[in-house]
Structures are given as structure tokens and as C-alpha cells.
Short mmCIF file of C-alpha atoms (C1' of nucleotides) in Angstrom, two decimals:
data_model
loop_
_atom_site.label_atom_id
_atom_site.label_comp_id
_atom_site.label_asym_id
_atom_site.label_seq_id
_atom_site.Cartn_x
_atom_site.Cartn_y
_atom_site.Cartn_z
CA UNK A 1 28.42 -28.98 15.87
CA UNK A 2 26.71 -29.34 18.92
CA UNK A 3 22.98 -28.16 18.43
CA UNK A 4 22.23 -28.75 15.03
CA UNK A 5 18.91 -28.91 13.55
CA UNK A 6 16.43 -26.66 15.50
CA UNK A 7 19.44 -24.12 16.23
CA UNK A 8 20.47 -24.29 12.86
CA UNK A 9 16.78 -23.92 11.36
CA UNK A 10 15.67 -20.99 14.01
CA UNK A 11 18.74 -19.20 12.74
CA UNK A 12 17.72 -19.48 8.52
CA UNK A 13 14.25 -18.12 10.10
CA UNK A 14 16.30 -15.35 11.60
CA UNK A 15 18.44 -14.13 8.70
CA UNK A 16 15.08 -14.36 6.65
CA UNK A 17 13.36 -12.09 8.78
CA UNK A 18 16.33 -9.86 9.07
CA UNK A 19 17.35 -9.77 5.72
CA UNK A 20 13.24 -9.16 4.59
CA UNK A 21 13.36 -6.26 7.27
CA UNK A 22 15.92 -4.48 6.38
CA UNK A 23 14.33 -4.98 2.52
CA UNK A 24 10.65 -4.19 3.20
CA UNK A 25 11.70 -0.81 5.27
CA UNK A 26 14.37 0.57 3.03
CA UNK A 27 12.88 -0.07 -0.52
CA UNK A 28 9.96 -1.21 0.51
CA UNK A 29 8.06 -4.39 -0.16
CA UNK A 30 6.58 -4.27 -3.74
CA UNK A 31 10.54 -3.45 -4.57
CA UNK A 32 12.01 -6.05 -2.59
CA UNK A 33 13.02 -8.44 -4.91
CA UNK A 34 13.06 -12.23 -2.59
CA UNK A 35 16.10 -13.28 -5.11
CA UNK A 36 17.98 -10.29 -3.73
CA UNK A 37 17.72 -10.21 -0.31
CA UNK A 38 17.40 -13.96 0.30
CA UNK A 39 20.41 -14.33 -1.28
CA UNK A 40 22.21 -11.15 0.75
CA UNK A 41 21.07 -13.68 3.35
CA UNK A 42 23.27 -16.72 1.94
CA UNK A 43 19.65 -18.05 1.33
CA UNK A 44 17.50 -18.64 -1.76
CA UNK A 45 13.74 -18.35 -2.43
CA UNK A 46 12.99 -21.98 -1.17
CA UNK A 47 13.95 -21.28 1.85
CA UNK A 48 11.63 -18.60 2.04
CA UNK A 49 8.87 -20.85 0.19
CA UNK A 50 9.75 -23.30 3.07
CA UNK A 51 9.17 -21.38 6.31
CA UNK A 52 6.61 -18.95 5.28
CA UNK A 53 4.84 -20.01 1.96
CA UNK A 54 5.20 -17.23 0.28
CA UNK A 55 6.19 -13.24 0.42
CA UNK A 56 3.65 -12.29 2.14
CA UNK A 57 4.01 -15.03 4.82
CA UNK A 58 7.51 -13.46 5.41
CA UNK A 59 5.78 -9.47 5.86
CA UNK A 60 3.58 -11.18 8.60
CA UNK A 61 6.80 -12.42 10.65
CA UNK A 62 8.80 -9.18 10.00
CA UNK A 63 5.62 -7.30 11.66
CA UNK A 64 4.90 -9.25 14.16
CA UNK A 65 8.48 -8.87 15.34
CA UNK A 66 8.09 -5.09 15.31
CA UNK A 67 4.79 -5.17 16.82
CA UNK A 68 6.06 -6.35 19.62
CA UNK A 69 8.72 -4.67 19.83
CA UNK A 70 6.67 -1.86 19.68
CA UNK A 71 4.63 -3.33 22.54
CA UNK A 72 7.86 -3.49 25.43
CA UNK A 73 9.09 -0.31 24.04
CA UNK A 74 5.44 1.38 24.79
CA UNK A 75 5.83 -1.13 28.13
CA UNK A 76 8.66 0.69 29.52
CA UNK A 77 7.96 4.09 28.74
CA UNK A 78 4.40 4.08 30.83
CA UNK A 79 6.48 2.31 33.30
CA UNK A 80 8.64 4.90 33.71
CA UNK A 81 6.19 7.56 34.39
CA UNK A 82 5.45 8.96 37.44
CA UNK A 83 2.00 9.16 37.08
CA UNK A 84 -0.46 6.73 35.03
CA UNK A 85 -1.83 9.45 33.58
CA UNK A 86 1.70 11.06 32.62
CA UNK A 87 2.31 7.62 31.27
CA UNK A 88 -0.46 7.40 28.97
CA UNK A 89 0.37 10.90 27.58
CA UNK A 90 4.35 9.55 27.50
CA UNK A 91 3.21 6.46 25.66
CA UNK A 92 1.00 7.77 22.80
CA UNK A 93 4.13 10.48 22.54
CA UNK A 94 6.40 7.75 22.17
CA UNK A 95 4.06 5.89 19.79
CA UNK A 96 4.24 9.10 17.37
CA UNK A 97 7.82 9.35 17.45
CA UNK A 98 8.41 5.51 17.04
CA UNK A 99 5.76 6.05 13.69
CA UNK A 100 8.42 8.71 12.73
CA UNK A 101 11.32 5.81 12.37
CA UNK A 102 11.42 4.87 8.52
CA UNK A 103 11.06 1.03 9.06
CA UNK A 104 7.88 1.20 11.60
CA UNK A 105 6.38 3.90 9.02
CA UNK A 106 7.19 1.79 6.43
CA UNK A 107 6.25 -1.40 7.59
CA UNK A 108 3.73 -0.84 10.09
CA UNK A 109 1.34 2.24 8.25
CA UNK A 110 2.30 1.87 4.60
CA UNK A 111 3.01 -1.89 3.34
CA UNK A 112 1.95 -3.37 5.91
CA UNK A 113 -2.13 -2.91 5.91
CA UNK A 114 -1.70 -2.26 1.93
CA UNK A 115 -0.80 -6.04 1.30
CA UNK A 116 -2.13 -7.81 4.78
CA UNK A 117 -5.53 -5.81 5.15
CA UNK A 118 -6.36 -3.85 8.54
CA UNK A 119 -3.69 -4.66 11.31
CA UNK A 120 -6.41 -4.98 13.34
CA UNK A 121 -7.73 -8.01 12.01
CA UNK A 122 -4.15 -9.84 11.62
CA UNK A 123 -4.03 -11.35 15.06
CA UNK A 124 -6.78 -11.00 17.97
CA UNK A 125 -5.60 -7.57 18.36
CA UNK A 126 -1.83 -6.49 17.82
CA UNK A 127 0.54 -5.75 20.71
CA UNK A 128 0.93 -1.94 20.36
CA UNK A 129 -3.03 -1.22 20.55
CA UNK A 130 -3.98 -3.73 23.52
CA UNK A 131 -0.86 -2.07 24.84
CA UNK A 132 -2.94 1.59 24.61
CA UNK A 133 -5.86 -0.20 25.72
CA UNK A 134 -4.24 -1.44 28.98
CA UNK A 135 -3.28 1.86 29.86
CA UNK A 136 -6.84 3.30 29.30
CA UNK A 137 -8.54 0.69 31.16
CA UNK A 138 -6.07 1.42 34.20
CA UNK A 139 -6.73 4.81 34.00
CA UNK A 140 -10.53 4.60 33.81
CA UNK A 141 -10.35 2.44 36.92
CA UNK A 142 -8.43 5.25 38.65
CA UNK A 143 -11.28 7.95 37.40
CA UNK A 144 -8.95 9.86 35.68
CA UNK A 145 -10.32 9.46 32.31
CA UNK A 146 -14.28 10.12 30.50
CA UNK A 147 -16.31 7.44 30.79
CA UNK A 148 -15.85 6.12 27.11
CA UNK A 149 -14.81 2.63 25.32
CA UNK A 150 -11.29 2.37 25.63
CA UNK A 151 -10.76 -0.41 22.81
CA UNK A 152 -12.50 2.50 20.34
CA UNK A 153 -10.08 5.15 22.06
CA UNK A 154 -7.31 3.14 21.85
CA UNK A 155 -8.03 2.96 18.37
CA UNK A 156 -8.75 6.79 17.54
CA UNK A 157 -5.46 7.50 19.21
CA UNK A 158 -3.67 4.90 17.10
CA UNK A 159 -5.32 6.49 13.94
CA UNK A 160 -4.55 9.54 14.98
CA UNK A 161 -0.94 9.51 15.72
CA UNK A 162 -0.24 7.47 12.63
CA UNK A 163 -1.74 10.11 10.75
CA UNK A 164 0.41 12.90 12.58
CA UNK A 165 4.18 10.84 12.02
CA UNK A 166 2.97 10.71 8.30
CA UNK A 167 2.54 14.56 8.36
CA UNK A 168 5.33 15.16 9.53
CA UNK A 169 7.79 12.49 7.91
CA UNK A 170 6.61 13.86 4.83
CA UNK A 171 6.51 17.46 5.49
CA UNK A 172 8.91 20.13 4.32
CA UNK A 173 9.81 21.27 7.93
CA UNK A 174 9.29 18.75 10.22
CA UNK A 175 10.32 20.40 13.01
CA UNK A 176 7.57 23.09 12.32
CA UNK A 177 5.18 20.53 11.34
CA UNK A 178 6.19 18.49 14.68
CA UNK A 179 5.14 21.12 17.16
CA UNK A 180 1.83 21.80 15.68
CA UNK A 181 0.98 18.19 15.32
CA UNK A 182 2.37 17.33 19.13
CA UNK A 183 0.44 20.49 20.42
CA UNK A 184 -3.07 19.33 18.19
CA UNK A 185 -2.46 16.09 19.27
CA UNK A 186 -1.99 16.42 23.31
CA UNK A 187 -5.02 18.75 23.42
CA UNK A 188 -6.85 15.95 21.70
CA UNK A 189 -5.84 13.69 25.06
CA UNK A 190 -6.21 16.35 27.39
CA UNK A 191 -10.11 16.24 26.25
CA UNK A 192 -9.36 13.13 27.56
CA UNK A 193 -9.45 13.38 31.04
CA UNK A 194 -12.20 14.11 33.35
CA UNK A 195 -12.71 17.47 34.06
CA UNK A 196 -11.52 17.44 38.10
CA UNK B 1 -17.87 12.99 -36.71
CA UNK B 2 -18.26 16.95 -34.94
CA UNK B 3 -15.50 17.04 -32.78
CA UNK B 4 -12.71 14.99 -33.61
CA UNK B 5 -9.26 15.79 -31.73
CA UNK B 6 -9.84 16.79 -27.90
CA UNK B 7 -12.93 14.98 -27.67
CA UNK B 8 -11.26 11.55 -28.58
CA UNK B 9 -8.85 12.19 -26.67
CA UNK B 10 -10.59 13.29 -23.76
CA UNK B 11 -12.71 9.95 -24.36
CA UNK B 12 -9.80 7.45 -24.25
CA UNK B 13 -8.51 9.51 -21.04
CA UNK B 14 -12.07 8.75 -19.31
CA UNK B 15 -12.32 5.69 -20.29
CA UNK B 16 -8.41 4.45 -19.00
CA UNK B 17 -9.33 6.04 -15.82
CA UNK B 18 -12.85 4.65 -15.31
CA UNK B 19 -11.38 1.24 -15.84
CA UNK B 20 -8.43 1.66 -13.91
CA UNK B 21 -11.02 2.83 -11.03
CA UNK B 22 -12.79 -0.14 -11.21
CA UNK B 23 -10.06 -2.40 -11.47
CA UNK B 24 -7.94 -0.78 -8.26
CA UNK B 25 -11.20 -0.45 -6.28
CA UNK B 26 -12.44 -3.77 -6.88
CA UNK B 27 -9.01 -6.26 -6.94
CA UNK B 28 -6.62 -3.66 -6.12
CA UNK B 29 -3.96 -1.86 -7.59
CA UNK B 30 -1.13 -4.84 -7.05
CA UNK B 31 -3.39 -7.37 -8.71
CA UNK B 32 -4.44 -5.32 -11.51
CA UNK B 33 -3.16 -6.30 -14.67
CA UNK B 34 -3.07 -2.76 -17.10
CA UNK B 35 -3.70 -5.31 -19.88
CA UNK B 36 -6.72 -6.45 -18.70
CA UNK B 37 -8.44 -3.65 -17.39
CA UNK B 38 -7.15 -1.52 -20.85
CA UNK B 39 -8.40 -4.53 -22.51
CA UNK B 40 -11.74 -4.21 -21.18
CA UNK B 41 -11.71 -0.41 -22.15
CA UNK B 42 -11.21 -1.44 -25.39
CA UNK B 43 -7.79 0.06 -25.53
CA UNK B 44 -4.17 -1.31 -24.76
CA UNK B 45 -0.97 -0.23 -22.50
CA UNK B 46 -0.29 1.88 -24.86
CA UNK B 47 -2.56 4.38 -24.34
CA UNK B 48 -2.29 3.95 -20.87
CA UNK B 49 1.79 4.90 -21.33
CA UNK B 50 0.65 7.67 -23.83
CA UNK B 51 -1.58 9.26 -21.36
CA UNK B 52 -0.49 8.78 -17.96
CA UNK B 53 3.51 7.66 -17.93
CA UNK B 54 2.92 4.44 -16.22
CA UNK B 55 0.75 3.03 -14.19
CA UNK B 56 1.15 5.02 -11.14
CA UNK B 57 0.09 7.71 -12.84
CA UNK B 58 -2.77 6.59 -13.74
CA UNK B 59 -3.52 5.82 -10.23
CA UNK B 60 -2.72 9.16 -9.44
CA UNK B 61 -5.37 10.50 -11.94
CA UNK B 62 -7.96 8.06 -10.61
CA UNK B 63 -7.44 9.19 -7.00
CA UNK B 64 -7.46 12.81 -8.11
CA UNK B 65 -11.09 12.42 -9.72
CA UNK B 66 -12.10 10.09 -6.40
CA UNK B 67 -11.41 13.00 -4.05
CA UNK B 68 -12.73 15.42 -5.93
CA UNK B 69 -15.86 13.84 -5.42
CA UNK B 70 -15.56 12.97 -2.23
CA UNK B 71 -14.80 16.98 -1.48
CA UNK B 72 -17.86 17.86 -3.70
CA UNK B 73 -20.08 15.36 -1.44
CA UNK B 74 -18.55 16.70 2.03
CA UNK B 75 -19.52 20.28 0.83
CA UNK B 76 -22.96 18.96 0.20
CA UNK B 77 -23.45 17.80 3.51
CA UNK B 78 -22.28 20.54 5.74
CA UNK B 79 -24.65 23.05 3.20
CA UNK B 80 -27.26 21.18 4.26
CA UNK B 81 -27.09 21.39 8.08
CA UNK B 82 -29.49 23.79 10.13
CA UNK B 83 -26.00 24.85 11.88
CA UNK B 84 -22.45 24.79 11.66
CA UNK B 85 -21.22 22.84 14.17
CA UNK B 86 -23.79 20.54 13.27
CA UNK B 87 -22.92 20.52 9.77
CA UNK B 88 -19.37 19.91 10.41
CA UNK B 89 -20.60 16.33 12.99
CA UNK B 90 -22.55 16.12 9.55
CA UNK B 91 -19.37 15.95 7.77
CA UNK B 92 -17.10 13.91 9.74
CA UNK B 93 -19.76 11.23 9.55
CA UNK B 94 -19.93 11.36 6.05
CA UNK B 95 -16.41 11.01 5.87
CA UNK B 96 -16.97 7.66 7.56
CA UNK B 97 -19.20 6.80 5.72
CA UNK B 98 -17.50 7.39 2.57
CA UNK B 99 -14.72 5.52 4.24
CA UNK B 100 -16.48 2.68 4.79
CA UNK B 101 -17.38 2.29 0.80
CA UNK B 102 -14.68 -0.48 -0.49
CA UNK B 103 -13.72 1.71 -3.54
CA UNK B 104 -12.89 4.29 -1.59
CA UNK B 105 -11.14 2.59 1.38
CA UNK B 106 -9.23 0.25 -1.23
CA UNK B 107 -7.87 3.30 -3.31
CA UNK B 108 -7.66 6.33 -1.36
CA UNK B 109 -6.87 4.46 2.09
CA UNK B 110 -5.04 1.62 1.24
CA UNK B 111 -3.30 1.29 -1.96
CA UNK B 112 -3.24 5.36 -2.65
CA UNK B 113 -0.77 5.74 0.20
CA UNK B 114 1.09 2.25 -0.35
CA UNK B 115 2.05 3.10 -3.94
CA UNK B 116 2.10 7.04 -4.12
CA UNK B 117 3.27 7.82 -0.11
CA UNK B 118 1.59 10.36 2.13
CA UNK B 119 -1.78 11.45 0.31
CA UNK B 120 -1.06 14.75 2.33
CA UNK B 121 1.50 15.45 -0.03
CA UNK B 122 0.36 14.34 -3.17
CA UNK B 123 -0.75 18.16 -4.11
CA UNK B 124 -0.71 21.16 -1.52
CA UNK B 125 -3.64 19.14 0.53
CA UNK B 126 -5.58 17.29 -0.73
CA UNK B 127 -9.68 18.28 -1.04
CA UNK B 128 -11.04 16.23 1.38
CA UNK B 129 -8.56 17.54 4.36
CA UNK B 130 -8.97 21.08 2.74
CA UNK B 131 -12.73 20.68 3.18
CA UNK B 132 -12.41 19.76 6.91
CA UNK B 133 -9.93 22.30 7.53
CA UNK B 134 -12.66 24.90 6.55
CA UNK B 135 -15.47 23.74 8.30
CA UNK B 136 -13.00 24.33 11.40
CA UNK B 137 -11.70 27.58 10.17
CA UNK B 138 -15.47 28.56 10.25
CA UNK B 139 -16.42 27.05 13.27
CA UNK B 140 -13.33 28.89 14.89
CA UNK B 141 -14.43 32.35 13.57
CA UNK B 142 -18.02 31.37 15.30
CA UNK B 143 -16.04 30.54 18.49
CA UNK B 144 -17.68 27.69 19.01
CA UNK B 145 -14.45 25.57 19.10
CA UNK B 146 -11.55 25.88 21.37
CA UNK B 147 -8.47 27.24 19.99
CA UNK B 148 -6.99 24.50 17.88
CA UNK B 149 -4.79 24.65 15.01
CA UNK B 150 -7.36 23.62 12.52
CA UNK B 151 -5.03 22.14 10.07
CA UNK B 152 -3.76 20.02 12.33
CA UNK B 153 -7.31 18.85 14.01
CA UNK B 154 -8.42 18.09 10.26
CA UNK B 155 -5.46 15.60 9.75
CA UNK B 156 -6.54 14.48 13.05
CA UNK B 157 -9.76 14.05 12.30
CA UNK B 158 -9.13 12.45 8.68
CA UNK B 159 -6.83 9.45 10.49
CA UNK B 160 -9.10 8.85 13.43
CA UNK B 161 -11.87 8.56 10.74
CA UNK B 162 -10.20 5.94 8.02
CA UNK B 163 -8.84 4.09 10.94
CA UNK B 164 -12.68 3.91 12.64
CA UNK B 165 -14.24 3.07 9.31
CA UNK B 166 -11.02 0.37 8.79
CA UNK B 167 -12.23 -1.19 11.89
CA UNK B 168 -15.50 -1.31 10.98
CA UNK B 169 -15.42 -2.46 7.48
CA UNK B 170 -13.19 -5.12 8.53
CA UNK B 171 -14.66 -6.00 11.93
CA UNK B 172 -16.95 -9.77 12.02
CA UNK B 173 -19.56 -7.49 13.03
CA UNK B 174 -19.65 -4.34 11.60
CA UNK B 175 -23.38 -3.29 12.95
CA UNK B 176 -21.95 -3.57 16.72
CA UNK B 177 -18.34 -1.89 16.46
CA UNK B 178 -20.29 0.93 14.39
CA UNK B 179 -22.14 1.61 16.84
CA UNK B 180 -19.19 1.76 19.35
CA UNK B 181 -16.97 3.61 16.55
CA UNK B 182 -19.34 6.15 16.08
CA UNK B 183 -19.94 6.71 19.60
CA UNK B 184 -16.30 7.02 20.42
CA UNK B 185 -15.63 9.53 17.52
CA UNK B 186 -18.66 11.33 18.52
CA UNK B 187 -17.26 12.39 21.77
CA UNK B 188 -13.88 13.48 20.44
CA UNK B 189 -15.53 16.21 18.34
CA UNK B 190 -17.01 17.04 21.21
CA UNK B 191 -14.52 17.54 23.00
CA UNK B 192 -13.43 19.97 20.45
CA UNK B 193 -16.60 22.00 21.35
CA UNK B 194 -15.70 25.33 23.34
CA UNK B 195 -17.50 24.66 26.93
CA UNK B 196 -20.33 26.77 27.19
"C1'" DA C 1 -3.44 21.98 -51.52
"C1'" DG C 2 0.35 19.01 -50.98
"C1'" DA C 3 4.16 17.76 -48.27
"C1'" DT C 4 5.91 17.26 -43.85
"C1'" DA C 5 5.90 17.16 -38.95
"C1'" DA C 6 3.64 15.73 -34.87
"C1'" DT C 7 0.70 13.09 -32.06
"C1'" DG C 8 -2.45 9.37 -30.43
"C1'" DC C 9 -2.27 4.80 -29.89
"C1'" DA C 10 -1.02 -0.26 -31.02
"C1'" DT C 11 2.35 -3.93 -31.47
"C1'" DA C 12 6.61 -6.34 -30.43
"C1'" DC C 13 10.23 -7.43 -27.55
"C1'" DG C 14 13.17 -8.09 -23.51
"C1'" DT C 15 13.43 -8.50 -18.65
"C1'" DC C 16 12.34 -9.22 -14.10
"C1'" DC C 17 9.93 -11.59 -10.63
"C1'" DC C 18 6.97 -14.71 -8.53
"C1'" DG C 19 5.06 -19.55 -7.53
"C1'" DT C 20 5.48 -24.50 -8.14
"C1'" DA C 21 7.51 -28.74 -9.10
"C1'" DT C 22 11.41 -31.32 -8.56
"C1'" DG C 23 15.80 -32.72 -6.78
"C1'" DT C 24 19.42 -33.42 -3.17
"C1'" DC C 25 21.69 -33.98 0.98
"C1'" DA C 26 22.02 -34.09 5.90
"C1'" DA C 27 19.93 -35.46 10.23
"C1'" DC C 28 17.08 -38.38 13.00
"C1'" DG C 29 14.78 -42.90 14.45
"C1'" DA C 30 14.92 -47.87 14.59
"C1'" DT D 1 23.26 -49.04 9.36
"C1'" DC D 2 19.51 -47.94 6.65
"C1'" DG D 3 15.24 -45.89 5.50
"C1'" DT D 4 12.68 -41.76 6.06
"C1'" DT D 5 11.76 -37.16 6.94
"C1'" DG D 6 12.52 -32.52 6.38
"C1'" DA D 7 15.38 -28.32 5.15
"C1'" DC D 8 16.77 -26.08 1.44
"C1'" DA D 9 18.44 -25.42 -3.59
"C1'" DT D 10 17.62 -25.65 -8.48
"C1'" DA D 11 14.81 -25.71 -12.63
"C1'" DC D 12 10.92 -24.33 -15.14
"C1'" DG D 13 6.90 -21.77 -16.75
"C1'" DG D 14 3.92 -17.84 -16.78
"C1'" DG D 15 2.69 -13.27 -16.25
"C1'" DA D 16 3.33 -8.37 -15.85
"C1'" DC D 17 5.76 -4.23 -16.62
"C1'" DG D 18 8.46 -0.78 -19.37
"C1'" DT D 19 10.50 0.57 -23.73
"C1'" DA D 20 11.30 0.77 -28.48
"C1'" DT D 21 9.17 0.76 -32.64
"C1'" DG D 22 5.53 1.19 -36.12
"C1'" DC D 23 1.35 3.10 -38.20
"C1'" DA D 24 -2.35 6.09 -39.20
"C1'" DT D 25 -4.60 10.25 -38.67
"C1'" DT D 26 -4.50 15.04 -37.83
"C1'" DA D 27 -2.25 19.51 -37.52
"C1'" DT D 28 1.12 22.80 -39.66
"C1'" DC D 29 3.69 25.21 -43.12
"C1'" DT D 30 4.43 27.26 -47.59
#
DNA sequence: AGATAATGCATACGTCCCGTATGTCAACGA
DNA sequence: TCGTTGACATACGGGACGTATGCATTATCT
């Protein structure tokens, strides 16, 4: 063995945070049994006690990893944009559709704030809304955008789209529901920007 | 004793969901043992069982009675406004408002959708949405709004508010990022406001 | 009206799951 | 090489939930 103790202890951290992952966004947390999945792991509960104190402990390291995550994904797409302003509109798209995936929805909108509080409040400010906020600020610099707090539209727009990939995950027809809530939701942006 | 049968056991109903209310509102539904808060009612689980299945159900009833309320209220308000459009600003504050109360915010923003899934879904929409939804439907007839599915600005509307009032309630200084909240969500309904 | 069925609700029991306290063994420093 | 630290497992106790069962009162039937 040639790096054994940090390698070796970074890796139990990793297969806890996998294994909890792939528990909290399939059954969910409060059905997540830490006997179970720790032990799907080739773990048991004190490892888990160990590294993160307790269950909840263990939900705050399985979302921070998806936060960011969440954060390069959002990263890249206003990257690849042409325009900053076709960014932002690719970005909050992207933000939707990434609220659509079972795990984030899961995680992120449902367990998440249920047993941690507000993901607001967890860290300074998480990843994927100071990733929003960036955007606005750039475009407000440019003039592109109304002349309006871009921390409190950052937030509206996160609201807002979490709301609309809850719709429609849990509509009948999605694909029905989808267009409507896309349309609703890009008009809301286009009130957005100035007026040129 | 008059009325023996239904009145009992409309009695015990009441009282299982008054002190389930105040047990999910105040600790929250994880934390709250049905012993205890039966206890208190002067009953035991199994009434709880008898009445309500489990104790989902029971949350189910409480957050039925909750948003009947909070429908009732929201109808108040916009009644009460010189004009529509100004009733329906009226409302969305209100729904802040209400948002910001912890009873509410614990059951029907939190632990509601954590334990039952999309509220959306829960019956064919719920009241408070429904409420929204007409204001807009209203407003629309009126032209005074652009041409927006009104379903879909209501669900809007509803997430942009509980995330705002999240913020707030949870912020270190709720005064200041009110004021900022507010302000923000002020000028996204007016941007829903047909330019005239 | 008396017997029987049904229902509202309580009690008893088993099970699962979490948190803590304790134990053990390997790795690191001297 | 030996003591110590730390990573992780095991053992134990308590609490909460769901179900099965029991009882008493009310409704139903003849």
C-alpha cells in the first residue's frame, strides 16, 4: 500500500457520500435507512457517526457536492452563450431542467430545506444562486438589465424555476405542462431586460 | 348528552387535527411524536389510526384546513381593494405575509411538500394557487395584464413568494432583506402590468 | 325490545431505526 | 519498538411507528 491513511480515509468519505446519494435521491432521506446503505457501502453507522456526526451531517456533504456541481454545470452553459444576455436566459433554462433530474429535485427542493432549513442560510450563499447572481451583476454592468437588486432577483428566479420543475415533474403531461411553464417563465425574464 | 354520534366524532377529529397543527407547526412534523401530541388531546394513536390512516394523513387533513384558510384570507384581501390590479399586489403581499408566519412556512412550505410531494398535486390545485389564478383570470379579462398563461404566472408567483418570505424569515435581519424582498417582488408584478 | 353487528377508540406487542458508549486494530511519532 | 492517536466496528438502550387485538357504546334487525 503506498498512500495509506489520508487516501484510504478520503475514499470511506467518498463511498459515504455516494452510497447516502444514491439513498437520499431514490427513496429519499426519511426512508434511507444508514444501516442499509452504509453497509451497501462495505461501511457501518460509525463510520458515518465518525466523519459527519450524524445523518444529517452526511445530507449537508451530499448537497454541497451537488451544489456545486450545479454551480460549473450553470458555469459552462453561460459560457457557452453567445451573448451574456442569451447566457443568462440559457442558464436559468438549464437550472429548470437540472430541477427536473430526480436526485437535484429530491435533494436540493424537497429533503434538503425540509431537514437543513432554507438553503440559503446553509453556507454564505450556495453555489448555484451566487452563480445567478454573477450573471445579473454582469449584465447590469452591461445595461442590459432593470435597474433592480440582483441578489433578490437571483433569488425570485431560483424560487421560481424550482417551483416550475416541481409542476412539471409532477404533472400528468409534462411535456404539455413543460411548454407552458418554459413560455410563463421566459416572459417572466424578458420583463427583465431594459426596454431598448 | 343532545347529540351523541357525529358530534363526538366530529370532536375527536378536531381535536387530533388541532393538535397535530400545533405540534407540526411548532417542532415539526419529523419530531412530532403522535403519542405526545394525541396525548395532549386527551386521546391516543388510536384514534389518530381510526381517523386518519397514519400519520400522513393526518398531516394531510391539517394542511387541507391550513389552506383553506389561507384561501378564505387571500379572498378577503383582494375584496377589499379600491381596484383590481391593486387588489391582486394586495394579495401577493398577503401571501408573503402569510408565508412569513412559522406555522404556515413550517407546514405548508416545508414539511407539507417533504412528506406528501408537490402540494400542486395534492388535490386538482390547491386553494391558495386557485385563488391567484383568478385574480389573474380577472385581471386578464380587464386587460390590464399582458397575455400570460395565468396558471402558470400563479405557480410563478406562489414559488417566488415562499422562497422571498424563506429568505426573509430566515435572514439575520429580516427588517432589511424585507425591504429588498418586497421591492424586488414588487417590480416583477409589475412587469406583468400591460404597458399603458 | 332484545340480540347481534358495527364502529369509535384504547391497549399491547413487535419491529425498525437512531444516537451513544465502548471496544479494537492499524498507522504514525519518538 | 512502543505508546498514542485516530478510524471504524460492535453493543446497547430508547423511542417511535404500525398492526393486531380488545372493549364498550351505539346502530340495526326482527
Amino acid at each position: 500500500m503506498r498512500k495509506p491513511r489520508q487516501e484510504m480515509i478520503a475514499e470511506t468519505r467518498g463511498k459515504l457520500i455516494a452510497a447516502g446519494r444514491r439513498a437520499f435521491g431514490t427513496i429519499g432521506y426519511a426512508e434511507a435507512s444508514m444501516d442499509d446503505f452504509t453497509g451497501e457501502a462495505g461501511l457501518t453507522r460509525g463510520a458515518l457517526y465518525h466523519h459527519f456526526g450524524d445523518k444529517r451531517g452526511l445530507l449537508q456533504a451530499v448537497i454541497m457536492e451537488i451544489d456545486a456541481e450545479m454551480t460549473e454545470r450553470l458555469n459552462e452553459v453561460s459560457a457557452a452563450a453567445p451573448t451574456r444576455w442569451q447566457g443568462f436566459v440559457d442558464e436559468c433554462s438549464a437550472y429548470i431542467e437540472m430541477a427536473l433530474e430526480p436526485e437535484i429535485q429530491r435533494i436540493m427542493f424537497r429533503d434538503g430545506p425540509a431537514v437543513l432549513g432554507d438553503i440559503s442560510q446553509w453556507q454564505n450563499t450556495p453555489g448555484c444562486i451566487a452563480a445567478l447572481s454573477r450573471s445579473l451583476d454582469r449584465l447590469k454592468a452591461d445595461g442590459e438589465i432593470i435597474d433592480i437588486d440582483t441578489e433578490t432577483a437571483a433569488r425570485l428566479i431560483n424560487g421560481a424555476s424550482s417551483h416550475m420543475a416541481l409542476w412539471i415533474a409532477n404533472a400528468e403531461n409534462p411535456e404539455a405542462v413543460s411548454k407552458r411553464a418554459v413560455a410563463g417563465f421566459k416572459a417572466m425574464l424578458g420583463s427583465l431586460r431594459r426596454q431598448q
